[in-house]
Tab-separated table of N, CA and C in Angstrom:
chain	number	residue	atom	x	y	z
A	1	MET	N	129.111	94.232	17.535
A	1	MET	CA	128.504	92.957	17.210
A	1	MET	C	129.505	91.860	17.555
A	2	ALA	N	128.977	90.749	18.026
A	2	ALA	CA	129.828	89.611	18.375
A	2	ALA	C	129.182	88.349	17.816
A	3	PRO	N	129.688	87.831	16.701
A	3	PRO	CA	129.096	86.652	16.086
A	3	PRO	C	129.361	85.385	16.885
A	4	ALA	N	128.353	84.523	16.934
A	4	ALA	CA	128.492	83.235	17.615
A	4	ALA	C	129.254	82.247	16.748
A	5	ASP	N	129.258	82.460	15.447
A	5	ASP	CA	129.941	81.554	14.523
A	5	ASP	C	130.203	82.291	13.218
A	6	GLU	N	130.804	81.598	12.260
A	6	GLU	CA	131.166	82.251	11.004
A	6	GLU	C	129.950	82.626	10.163
A	7	ASN	N	128.847	81.909	10.296
A	7	ASN	CA	127.637	82.292	9.563
A	7	ASN	C	127.108	83.628	10.074
A	8	GLU	N	127.088	83.782	11.390
A	8	GLU	CA	126.656	85.054	11.972
A	8	GLU	C	127.605	86.178	11.546
A	9	LEU	N	128.890	85.873	11.437
A	9	LEU	CA	129.853	86.878	10.994
A	9	LEU	C	129.496	87.372	9.599
A	10	ARG	N	129.124	86.471	8.716
A	10	ARG	CA	128.733	86.859	7.353
A	10	ARG	C	127.522	87.796	7.394
A	11	HIS	N	126.527	87.471	8.225
A	11	HIS	CA	125.344	88.323	8.334
A	11	HIS	C	125.705	89.683	8.949
A	12	MET	N	126.628	89.670	9.897
A	12	MET	CA	127.032	90.925	10.532
A	12	MET	C	127.812	91.815	9.576
A	13	LEU	N	128.613	91.216	8.711
A	13	LEU	CA	129.312	92.001	7.689
A	13	LEU	C	128.306	92.634	6.734
A	14	ALA	N	127.275	91.882	6.358
A	14	ALA	CA	126.221	92.442	5.504
A	14	ALA	C	125.505	93.581	6.227
A	15	THR	N	125.299	93.426	7.531
A	15	THR	CA	124.672	94.475	8.331
A	15	THR	C	125.542	95.735	8.318
A	16	ALA	N	126.851	95.558	8.514
A	16	ALA	CA	127.775	96.691	8.545
A	16	ALA	C	127.770	97.448	7.226
A	17	VAL	N	127.764	96.712	6.127
A	17	VAL	CA	127.769	97.355	4.809
A	17	VAL	C	126.475	98.143	4.608
A	18	GLU	N	125.350	97.550	4.996
A	18	GLU	CA	124.061	98.221	4.818
A	18	GLU	C	123.943	99.472	5.692
A	19	LEU	N	124.495	99.429	6.909
A	19	LEU	CA	124.403	100.583	7.803
A	19	LEU	C	125.144	101.788	7.240
A	20	GLY	N	126.266	101.529	6.593
A	20	GLY	CA	127.008	102.624	5.990
A	20	GLY	C	127.631	103.586	6.980
A	21	LYS	N	127.856	103.136	8.192
A	21	LYS	CA	128.519	103.972	9.190
A	21	LYS	C	129.420	103.061	10.031
A	22	PRO	N	130.281	103.633	10.850
A	22	PRO	CA	131.221	102.806	11.608
A	22	PRO	C	130.520	101.802	12.526
A	23	VAL	N	131.042	100.602	12.538
A	23	VAL	CA	130.573	99.552	13.440
A	23	VAL	C	131.790	98.813	13.972
A	24	ALA	N	131.596	98.097	15.045
A	24	ALA	CA	132.656	97.242	15.585
A	24	ALA	C	132.144	95.805	15.568
A	25	ILE	N	132.939	94.927	14.985
A	25	ILE	CA	132.605	93.503	14.951
A	25	ILE	C	133.765	92.759	15.583
A	26	ARG	N	133.453	91.918	16.546
A	26	ARG	CA	134.486	91.101	17.165
A	26	ARG	C	134.638	89.837	16.328
A	27	TYR	N	135.748	89.749	15.623
A	27	TYR	CA	135.970	88.608	14.750
A	27	TYR	C	136.342	87.371	15.568
A	28	PRO	N	135.610	86.281	15.350
A	28	PRO	CA	135.982	85.047	16.048
A	28	PRO	C	137.264	84.475	15.445
A	29	ARG	N	138.033	83.781	16.257
A	29	ARG	CA	139.226	83.133	15.735
A	29	ARG	C	139.195	81.674	16.138
A	30	GLY	N	140.097	80.913	15.591
A	30	GLY	CA	140.150	79.498	15.909
A	30	GLY	C	139.332	78.674	14.935
A	31	ASN	N	139.010	77.459	15.335
A	31	ASN	CA	138.258	76.535	14.484
A	31	ASN	C	136.851	77.042	14.239
A	32	THR	N	136.318	76.683	13.084
A	32	THR	CA	134.983	77.115	12.728
A	32	THR	C	134.003	75.950	12.807
A	33	LEU	N	132.731	76.275	12.790
A	33	LEU	CA	131.681	75.266	12.898
A	33	LEU	C	131.158	74.842	11.541
A	34	GLY	N	131.517	75.549	10.487
A	34	GLY	CA	131.053	75.219	9.144
A	34	GLY	C	130.124	76.267	8.602
A	35	LEU	N	130.303	76.613	7.355
A	35	LEU	CA	129.487	77.634	6.715
A	35	LEU	C	128.227	77.024	6.111
A	36	SER	N	127.152	77.761	6.187
A	36	SER	CA	125.931	77.338	5.505
A	36	SER	C	125.944	77.972	4.123
A	37	GLU	N	125.029	77.544	3.292
A	37	GLU	CA	124.966	78.087	1.942
A	37	GLU	C	123.992	79.251	1.835
A	38	GLU	N	123.419	79.668	2.964
A	38	GLU	CA	122.476	80.771	2.893
A	38	GLU	C	123.197	82.069	2.546
A	39	THR	N	122.494	82.936	1.865
A	39	THR	CA	123.036	84.234	1.477
A	39	THR	C	123.086	85.139	2.700
A	40	PRO	N	124.232	85.802	2.930
A	40	PRO	CA	124.302	86.725	4.064
A	40	PRO	C	123.262	87.838	3.913
A	41	THR	N	122.518	88.071	4.969
A	41	THR	CA	121.514	89.130	4.976
A	41	THR	C	121.707	89.989	6.220
A	42	PRO	N	121.428	91.264	6.107
A	42	PRO	CA	121.585	92.144	7.266
A	42	PRO	C	120.677	91.729	8.423
A	43	ILE	N	121.183	91.935	9.617
A	43	ILE	CA	120.447	91.660	10.850
A	43	ILE	C	119.905	92.999	11.344
A	44	PRO	N	118.660	93.054	11.762
A	44	PRO	CA	118.174	94.320	12.332
A	44	PRO	C	119.071	94.753	13.501
A	45	LEU	N	119.456	96.000	13.491
A	45	LEU	CA	120.379	96.543	14.483
A	45	LEU	C	119.877	96.280	15.901
A	46	GLY	N	120.713	95.647	16.722
A	46	GLY	CA	120.382	95.403	18.116
A	46	GLY	C	119.416	94.260	18.351
A	47	GLN	N	119.219	93.385	17.380
A	47	GLN	CA	118.259	92.291	17.542
A	47	GLN	C	118.977	90.969	17.782
A	48	GLY	N	118.703	90.379	18.956
A	48	GLY	CA	119.225	89.062	19.275
A	48	GLY	C	118.288	87.985	18.781
A	49	ARG	N	118.540	86.752	19.235
A	49	ARG	CA	117.683	85.642	18.813
A	49	ARG	C	117.566	84.617	19.932
A	50	THR	N	116.411	83.993	19.985
A	50	THR	CA	116.182	82.905	20.932
A	50	THR	C	116.642	81.622	20.273
A	51	LEU	N	117.597	80.935	20.901
A	51	LEU	CA	118.070	79.666	20.371
A	51	LEU	C	117.299	78.495	20.972
A	52	LYS	N	116.800	78.692	22.202
A	52	LYS	CA	116.088	77.636	22.900
A	52	LYS	C	115.310	78.261	24.046
A	53	THR	N	114.122	77.751	24.322
A	53	THR	CA	113.343	78.267	25.443
A	53	THR	C	113.481	77.342	26.645
A	54	GLY	N	113.364	77.913	27.828
A	54	GLY	CA	113.445	77.151	29.068
A	54	GLY	C	112.929	77.982	30.223
A	55	THR	N	112.622	77.314	31.351
A	55	THR	CA	111.947	78.012	32.452
A	55	THR	C	112.719	78.039	33.772
A	56	ASP	N	113.828	77.315	33.896
A	56	ASP	CA	114.574	77.323	35.158
A	56	ASP	C	115.708	78.342	35.176
A	57	ILE	N	116.360	78.510	34.036
A	57	ILE	CA	117.463	79.468	33.928
A	57	ILE	C	117.562	79.942	32.487
A	58	SER	N	117.915	81.206	32.321
A	58	SER	CA	118.155	81.774	30.994
A	58	SER	C	119.641	82.031	30.842
A	59	LEU	N	120.244	81.433	29.825
A	59	LEU	CA	121.639	81.679	29.486
A	59	LEU	C	121.644	82.730	28.382
A	60	VAL	N	122.188	83.899	28.688
A	60	VAL	CA	122.175	85.032	27.774
A	60	VAL	C	123.612	85.291	27.350
A	61	GLY	N	123.930	84.897	26.120
A	61	GLY	CA	125.307	84.989	25.664
A	61	GLY	C	125.493	85.961	24.534
A	62	VAL	N	126.744	86.295	24.320
A	62	VAL	CA	127.126	87.103	23.174
A	62	VAL	C	128.399	86.475	22.607
A	63	GLY	N	128.388	86.221	21.308
A	63	GLY	CA	129.543	85.616	20.658
A	63	GLY	C	129.627	84.114	20.869
A	64	TYR	N	130.845	83.610	20.855
A	64	TYR	CA	131.111	82.175	20.917
A	64	TYR	C	130.409	81.446	22.074
A	65	PRO	N	130.310	82.008	23.256
A	65	PRO	CA	129.668	81.275	24.356
A	65	PRO	C	128.222	80.862	24.093
A	66	SER	N	127.576	81.458	23.107
A	66	SER	CA	126.195	81.071	22.807
A	66	SER	C	126.107	79.609	22.380
A	67	HIS	N	127.084	79.141	21.603
A	67	HIS	CA	127.085	77.724	21.205
A	67	HIS	C	127.391	76.822	22.392
A	68	GLN	N	128.292	77.249	23.248
A	68	GLN	CA	128.598	76.462	24.447
A	68	GLN	C	127.375	76.391	25.353
A	69	ALA	N	126.577	77.462	25.370
A	69	ALA	CA	125.352	77.473	26.164
A	69	ALA	C	124.365	76.424	25.657
A	70	LEU	N	124.275	76.265	24.339
A	70	LEU	CA	123.384	75.235	23.783
A	70	LEU	C	123.828	73.840	24.200
A	71	LEU	N	125.139	73.600	24.168
A	71	LEU	CA	125.668	72.300	24.606
A	71	LEU	C	125.394	72.085	26.091
A	72	ALA	N	125.602	73.116	26.885
A	72	ALA	CA	125.344	73.025	28.325
A	72	ALA	C	123.874	72.748	28.594
A	73	ALA	N	122.993	73.363	27.814
A	73	ALA	CA	121.558	73.166	27.990
A	73	ALA	C	121.185	71.694	27.796
A	74	LYS	N	121.794	71.042	26.812
A	74	LYS	CA	121.516	69.620	26.570
A	74	LYS	C	121.920	68.777	27.780
A	75	THR	N	123.081	69.072	28.340
A	75	THR	CA	123.558	68.344	29.520
A	75	THR	C	122.640	68.584	30.709
A	76	LEU	N	122.292	69.831	30.951
A	76	LEU	CA	121.474	70.192	32.111
A	76	LEU	C	120.050	69.657	31.996
A	77	GLU	N	119.527	69.584	30.803
A	77	GLU	CA	118.162	69.083	30.640
A	77	GLU	C	118.067	67.595	30.962
A	78	LYS	N	119.176	66.875	30.815
A	78	LYS	CA	119.205	65.463	31.229
A	78	LYS	C	119.048	65.341	32.743
A	79	GLU	N	119.351	66.426	33.454
A	79	GLU	CA	119.223	66.468	34.914
A	79	GLU	C	117.898	67.098	35.338
A	80	GLY	N	117.054	67.400	34.371
A	80	GLY	CA	115.746	67.978	34.680
A	80	GLY	C	115.740	69.487	34.818
A	81	ILE	N	116.793	70.158	34.368
A	81	ILE	CA	116.863	71.619	34.439
A	81	ILE	C	116.475	72.186	33.081
A	82	SER	N	115.426	72.999	33.055
A	82	SER	CA	114.932	73.598	31.819
A	82	SER	C	115.714	74.885	31.537
A	83	VAL	N	116.401	74.927	30.402
A	83	VAL	CA	117.336	76.009	30.098
A	83	VAL	C	116.918	76.761	28.837
A	84	GLY	N	116.811	78.084	28.950
A	84	GLY	CA	116.617	78.942	27.787
A	84	GLY	C	117.963	79.479	27.340
A	85	VAL	N	118.167	79.598	26.037
A	85	VAL	CA	119.436	80.102	25.504
A	85	VAL	C	119.128	81.244	24.543
A	86	TYR	N	119.765	82.379	24.806
A	86	TYR	CA	119.542	83.593	24.017
A	86	TYR	C	120.882	84.121	23.509
A	87	ASP	N	120.982	84.299	22.206
A	87	ASP	CA	122.185	84.850	21.583
A	87	ASP	C	121.898	86.316	21.292
A	88	MET	N	122.520	87.203	22.043
A	88	MET	CA	122.207	88.629	21.944
A	88	MET	C	122.767	89.274	20.674
A	89	ARG	N	123.838	88.728	20.122
A	89	ARG	CA	124.477	89.224	18.905
A	89	ARG	C	125.115	90.604	19.046
A	90	PHE	N	124.454	91.517	19.696
A	90	PHE	CA	124.931	92.897	19.813
A	90	PHE	C	125.221	93.216	21.272
A	91	VAL	N	126.372	93.807	21.510
A	91	VAL	CA	126.683	94.321	22.838
A	91	VAL	C	126.023	95.687	22.993
A	92	LYS	N	125.984	96.411	21.886
A	92	LYS	CA	125.356	97.724	21.887
A	92	LYS	C	124.796	97.986	20.508
A	93	PRO	N	123.559	98.296	20.324
A	93	PRO	CA	122.553	98.412	21.373
A	93	PRO	C	122.066	97.038	21.832
A	94	LEU	N	121.727	96.951	23.104
A	94	LEU	CA	121.187	95.710	23.660
A	94	LEU	C	119.751	95.503	23.175
A	95	ASP	N	119.379	94.252	23.019
A	95	ASP	CA	118.007	93.908	22.657
A	95	ASP	C	117.194	93.860	23.954
A	96	SER	N	116.606	95.008	24.312
A	96	SER	CA	115.889	95.105	25.588
A	96	SER	C	114.685	94.171	25.639
A	97	GLN	N	114.012	93.992	24.527
A	97	GLN	CA	112.845	93.099	24.500
A	97	GLN	C	113.277	91.656	24.792
A	98	LEU	N	114.359	91.202	24.184
A	98	LEU	CA	114.833	89.837	24.413
A	98	LEU	C	115.344	89.673	25.847
A	99	LEU	N	115.975	90.708	26.391
A	99	LEU	CA	116.416	90.640	27.788
A	99	LEU	C	115.226	90.524	28.736
A	100	ARG	N	114.156	91.221	28.424
A	100	ARG	CA	112.937	91.099	29.247
A	100	ARG	C	112.353	89.700	29.153
A	101	VAL	N	112.364	89.108	27.972
A	101	VAL	CA	111.875	87.736	27.796
A	101	VAL	C	112.718	86.778	28.634
A	102	ALA	N	114.040	86.908	28.546
A	102	ALA	CA	114.939	86.028	29.302
A	102	ALA	C	114.666	86.119	30.793
A	103	ALA	N	114.404	87.332	31.291
A	103	ALA	CA	114.160	87.532	32.728
A	103	ALA	C	112.768	87.094	33.149
A	104	SER	N	111.801	87.175	32.243
A	104	SER	CA	110.423	86.843	32.615
A	104	SER	C	110.117	85.349	32.521
A	105	THR	N	110.941	84.607	31.818
A	105	THR	CA	110.660	83.184	31.639
A	105	THR	C	111.407	82.290	32.613
A	106	ALA	N	112.364	82.845	33.343
A	106	ALA	CA	113.150	82.057	34.301
A	106	ALA	C	113.543	82.946	35.476
A	107	PRO	N	113.685	82.368	36.678
A	107	PRO	CA	114.032	83.182	37.846
A	107	PRO	C	115.520	83.563	37.925
A	108	THR	N	116.325	82.974	37.049
A	108	THR	CA	117.764	83.213	37.076
A	108	THR	C	118.276	83.462	35.668
A	109	VAL	N	119.180	84.442	35.540
A	109	VAL	CA	119.841	84.739	34.271
A	109	VAL	C	121.342	84.612	34.493
A	110	LEU	N	122.006	83.924	33.572
A	110	LEU	CA	123.464	83.824	33.572
A	110	LEU	C	123.947	84.426	32.263
A	111	THR	N	124.729	85.524	32.345
A	111	THR	CA	125.285	86.120	31.136
A	111	THR	C	126.615	85.448	30.825
A	112	LEU	N	126.911	85.342	29.542
A	112	LEU	CA	128.120	84.658	29.074
A	112	LEU	C	128.820	85.517	28.041
A	113	GLU	N	130.118	85.723	28.228
A	113	GLU	CA	130.876	86.540	27.275
A	113	GLU	C	132.348	86.198	27.325
A	114	GLU	N	133.013	86.362	26.197
A	114	GLU	CA	134.466	86.255	26.130
A	114	GLU	C	135.026	87.673	26.160
A	115	ASN	N	134.796	88.321	27.258
A	115	ASN	CA	135.207	89.700	27.437
A	115	ASN	C	135.375	89.923	28.932
A	116	THR	N	135.999	91.017	29.275
A	116	THR	CA	136.160	91.343	30.680
A	116	THR	C	134.808	91.590	31.331
A	117	LEU	N	134.677	91.130	32.558
A	117	LEU	CA	133.432	91.311	33.294
A	117	LEU	C	133.226	92.768	33.705
A	118	CYS	N	134.321	93.455	34.038
A	118	CYS	CA	134.234	94.864	34.446
A	118	CYS	C	133.957	95.724	33.224
A	119	GLY	N	132.771	96.295	33.163
A	119	GLY	CA	132.419	97.163	32.045
A	119	GLY	C	132.069	96.420	30.770
A	120	GLY	N	131.834	95.125	30.853
A	120	GLY	CA	131.529	94.337	29.670
A	120	GLY	C	130.041	94.149	29.433
A	121	PHE	N	129.739	93.143	28.635
A	121	PHE	CA	128.360	92.833	28.258
A	121	PHE	C	127.503	92.527	29.486
A	122	GLY	N	127.988	91.674	30.379
A	122	GLY	CA	127.220	91.307	31.572
A	122	GLY	C	126.919	92.511	32.450
A	123	ALA	N	127.877	93.414	32.558
A	123	ALA	CA	127.662	94.637	33.336
A	123	ALA	C	126.577	95.494	32.689
A	124	ALA	N	126.570	95.549	31.353
A	124	ALA	CA	125.539	96.313	30.646
A	124	ALA	C	124.159	95.690	30.867
A	125	VAL	N	124.100	94.362	30.903
A	125	VAL	CA	122.831	93.671	31.157
A	125	VAL	C	122.349	93.987	32.579
A	126	LEU	N	123.256	93.937	33.554
A	126	LEU	CA	122.899	94.290	34.926
A	126	LEU	C	122.365	95.716	35.013
A	127	GLU	N	123.034	96.636	34.347
A	127	GLU	CA	122.587	98.031	34.348
A	127	GLU	C	121.191	98.139	33.744
A	128	PHE	N	120.956	97.420	32.638
A	128	PHE	CA	119.634	97.457	32.013
A	128	PHE	C	118.572	96.933	32.976
A	129	TYR	N	118.818	95.768	33.592
A	129	TYR	CA	117.842	95.188	34.521
A	129	TYR	C	117.588	96.113	35.716
A	130	ALA	N	118.621	96.802	36.182
A	130	ALA	CA	118.447	97.742	37.300
A	130	ALA	C	117.600	98.934	36.858
A	131	ARG	N	117.940	99.520	35.705
A	131	ARG	CA	117.193	100.675	35.186
A	131	ARG	C	115.735	100.336	34.905
A	132	ASP	N	115.506	99.120	34.413
A	132	ASP	CA	114.161	98.699	34.023
A	132	ASP	C	113.339	98.205	35.216
A	133	GLY	N	113.955	98.144	36.411
A	133	GLY	CA	113.252	97.690	37.604
A	133	GLY	C	113.105	96.183	37.707
A	134	ILE	N	113.742	95.450	36.817
A	134	ILE	CA	113.613	93.989	36.788
A	134	ILE	C	114.333	93.350	37.977
A	135	LEU	N	115.411	93.949	38.433
A	135	LEU	CA	116.126	93.398	39.591
A	135	LEU	C	115.260	93.429	40.848
A	136	ASP	N	114.331	94.379	40.913
A	136	ASP	CA	113.434	94.493	42.063
A	136	ASP	C	112.471	93.312	42.167
A	137	SER	N	112.307	92.580	41.072
A	137	SER	CA	111.370	91.448	41.062
A	137	SER	C	111.964	90.192	41.697
A	138	GLY	N	113.224	90.255	42.115
A	138	GLY	CA	113.869	89.095	42.730
A	138	GLY	C	114.671	88.252	41.753
A	139	LEU	N	114.874	88.747	40.544
A	139	LEU	CA	115.668	88.036	39.551
A	139	LEU	C	117.077	87.802	40.087
A	140	LYS	N	117.559	86.569	39.957
A	140	LYS	CA	118.947	86.257	40.295
A	140	LYS	C	119.750	86.356	39.008
A	141	ILE	N	120.915	86.995	39.098
A	141	ILE	CA	121.745	87.137	37.909
A	141	ILE	C	123.203	86.917	38.272
A	142	ARG	N	123.889	86.182	37.419
A	142	ARG	CA	125.330	85.955	37.567
A	142	ARG	C	125.959	86.245	36.220
A	143	ASN	N	127.217	86.632	36.250
A	143	ASN	CA	127.955	86.927	35.021
A	143	ASN	C	129.148	85.992	34.921
A	144	LEU	N	129.320	85.406	33.748
A	144	LEU	CA	130.469	84.546	33.482
A	144	LEU	C	131.234	85.169	32.330
A	145	GLY	N	132.495	85.464	32.571
A	145	GLY	CA	133.344	86.093	31.561
A	145	GLY	C	134.775	86.085	32.039
A	146	ILE	N	135.553	87.019	31.564
A	146	ILE	CA	136.969	87.090	31.895
A	146	ILE	C	137.154	88.017	33.091
A	147	PRO	N	137.761	87.497	34.158
A	147	PRO	CA	137.984	88.334	35.343
A	147	PRO	C	138.943	89.484	35.042
A	148	ASP	N	138.894	90.492	35.883
A	148	ASP	CA	139.706	91.683	35.698
A	148	ASP	C	141.129	91.442	36.206
A	149	ARG	N	141.839	90.615	35.473
A	149	ARG	CA	143.241	90.314	35.772
A	149	ARG	C	143.918	89.875	34.481
A	150	HIS	N	145.236	89.815	34.504
A	150	HIS	CA	145.983	89.404	33.317
A	150	HIS	C	145.701	87.933	33.007
A	151	ILE	N	145.375	87.648	31.768
A	151	ILE	CA	145.175	86.282	31.302
A	151	ILE	C	146.323	85.975	30.344
A	152	PRO	N	147.179	85.002	30.691
A	152	PRO	CA	148.307	84.696	29.802
A	152	PRO	C	147.824	84.151	28.450
A	153	HIS	N	148.639	84.372	27.430
A	153	HIS	CA	148.320	83.844	26.106
A	153	HIS	C	148.295	82.322	26.163
A	154	GLY	N	147.525	81.745	25.288
A	154	GLY	CA	147.453	80.296	25.217
A	154	GLY	C	146.423	79.861	24.203
A	155	GLU	N	146.301	78.562	24.046
A	155	GLU	CA	145.320	78.008	23.124
A	155	GLU	C	143.913	78.359	23.623
A	156	GLN	N	143.044	78.721	22.700
A	156	GLN	CA	141.701	79.163	23.079
A	156	GLN	C	140.953	78.134	23.920
A	157	SER	N	140.958	76.893	23.497
A	157	SER	CA	140.182	75.886	24.238
A	157	SER	C	140.697	75.735	25.665
A	158	SER	N	141.996	75.819	25.841
A	158	SER	CA	142.587	75.729	27.179
A	158	SER	C	142.184	76.936	28.030
A	159	GLN	N	142.239	78.122	27.437
A	159	GLN	CA	141.846	79.327	28.168
A	159	GLN	C	140.366	79.283	28.545
A	160	ARG	N	139.531	78.850	27.617
A	160	ARG	CA	138.097	78.765	27.905
A	160	ARG	C	137.826	77.794	29.049
A	161	THR	N	138.523	76.679	29.045
A	161	THR	CA	138.345	75.695	30.116
A	161	THR	C	138.766	76.283	31.457
A	162	LYS	N	139.918	76.936	31.505
A	162	LYS	CA	140.409	77.535	32.752
A	162	LYS	C	139.469	78.603	33.289
A	163	LEU	N	138.839	79.342	32.381
A	163	LEU	CA	137.954	80.439	32.779
A	163	LEU	C	136.506	79.998	32.969
A	164	GLY	N	136.209	78.734	32.660
A	164	GLY	CA	134.841	78.234	32.781
A	164	GLY	C	133.934	78.690	31.654
A	165	LEU	N	134.512	79.093	30.526
A	165	LEU	CA	133.728	79.595	29.404
A	165	LEU	C	133.433	78.519	28.363
A	166	ASP	N	133.532	77.267	28.779
A	166	ASP	CA	133.174	76.159	27.899
A	166	ASP	C	131.920	75.484	28.448
A	167	CYS	N	131.469	74.465	27.763
A	167	CYS	CA	130.244	73.771	28.168
A	167	CYS	C	130.314	73.318	29.621
A	168	ASN	N	131.400	72.680	30.021
A	168	ASN	CA	131.524	72.170	31.388
A	168	ASN	C	131.512	73.290	32.420
A	169	GLY	N	132.156	74.409	32.114
A	169	GLY	CA	132.166	75.538	33.020
A	169	GLY	C	130.784	76.138	33.204
A	170	ILE	N	130.032	76.215	32.102
A	170	ILE	CA	128.679	76.748	32.184
A	170	ILE	C	127.793	75.804	33.002
A	171	VAL	N	127.925	74.508	32.749
A	171	VAL	CA	127.148	73.521	33.517
A	171	VAL	C	127.471	73.646	34.999
A	172	HIS	N	128.738	73.760	35.331
A	172	HIS	CA	129.162	73.889	36.733
A	172	HIS	C	128.552	75.143	37.383
A	173	MET	N	128.605	76.281	36.671
A	173	MET	CA	128.062	77.525	37.221
A	173	MET	C	126.544	77.412	37.435
A	174	VAL	N	125.841	76.787	36.496
A	174	VAL	CA	124.392	76.632	36.648
A	174	VAL	C	124.076	75.753	37.851
A	175	ARG	N	124.822	74.679	38.026
A	175	ARG	CA	124.596	73.793	39.164
A	175	ARG	C	124.819	74.524	40.484
A	176	GLU	N	125.764	75.461	40.521
A	176	GLU	CA	126.002	76.245	41.733
A	176	GLU	C	124.775	77.069	42.083
């Protein structure tokens, strides 16, 4: 599980406790967006969520990039680009139904992750689309994440900017 923010982390912890078996949660670090007062409740295993609908491109993120995708969508919509934003929440199991929605509502999908591209979330999405025959429909897909090379330590915001994993980087990739 990869929470987009601290509220999602609370729900994911409740999910882990309810499952009663080993799980992996990627803990976010750095500044937080603010906690809500809602009671943490378990999330159905492997269920993502639609944050915004759009018809030109689907931004399919896991973890922190989901919020950056929402910011990018606001910028791009000012340019007339209709953007869907999907927070997958789980790297495994993937929400196959939500992935099908993302692919069927827009001709292009951009995956977003703070993880290595080789063998990461985006690669799993590509494998799913290939297995499901969705790639045969002409779907365009790009992956945005961490390249397979050494990334020096540094402040998160600086690293995200260098890697294009912030709002501006996502906007730039969509424009390409």
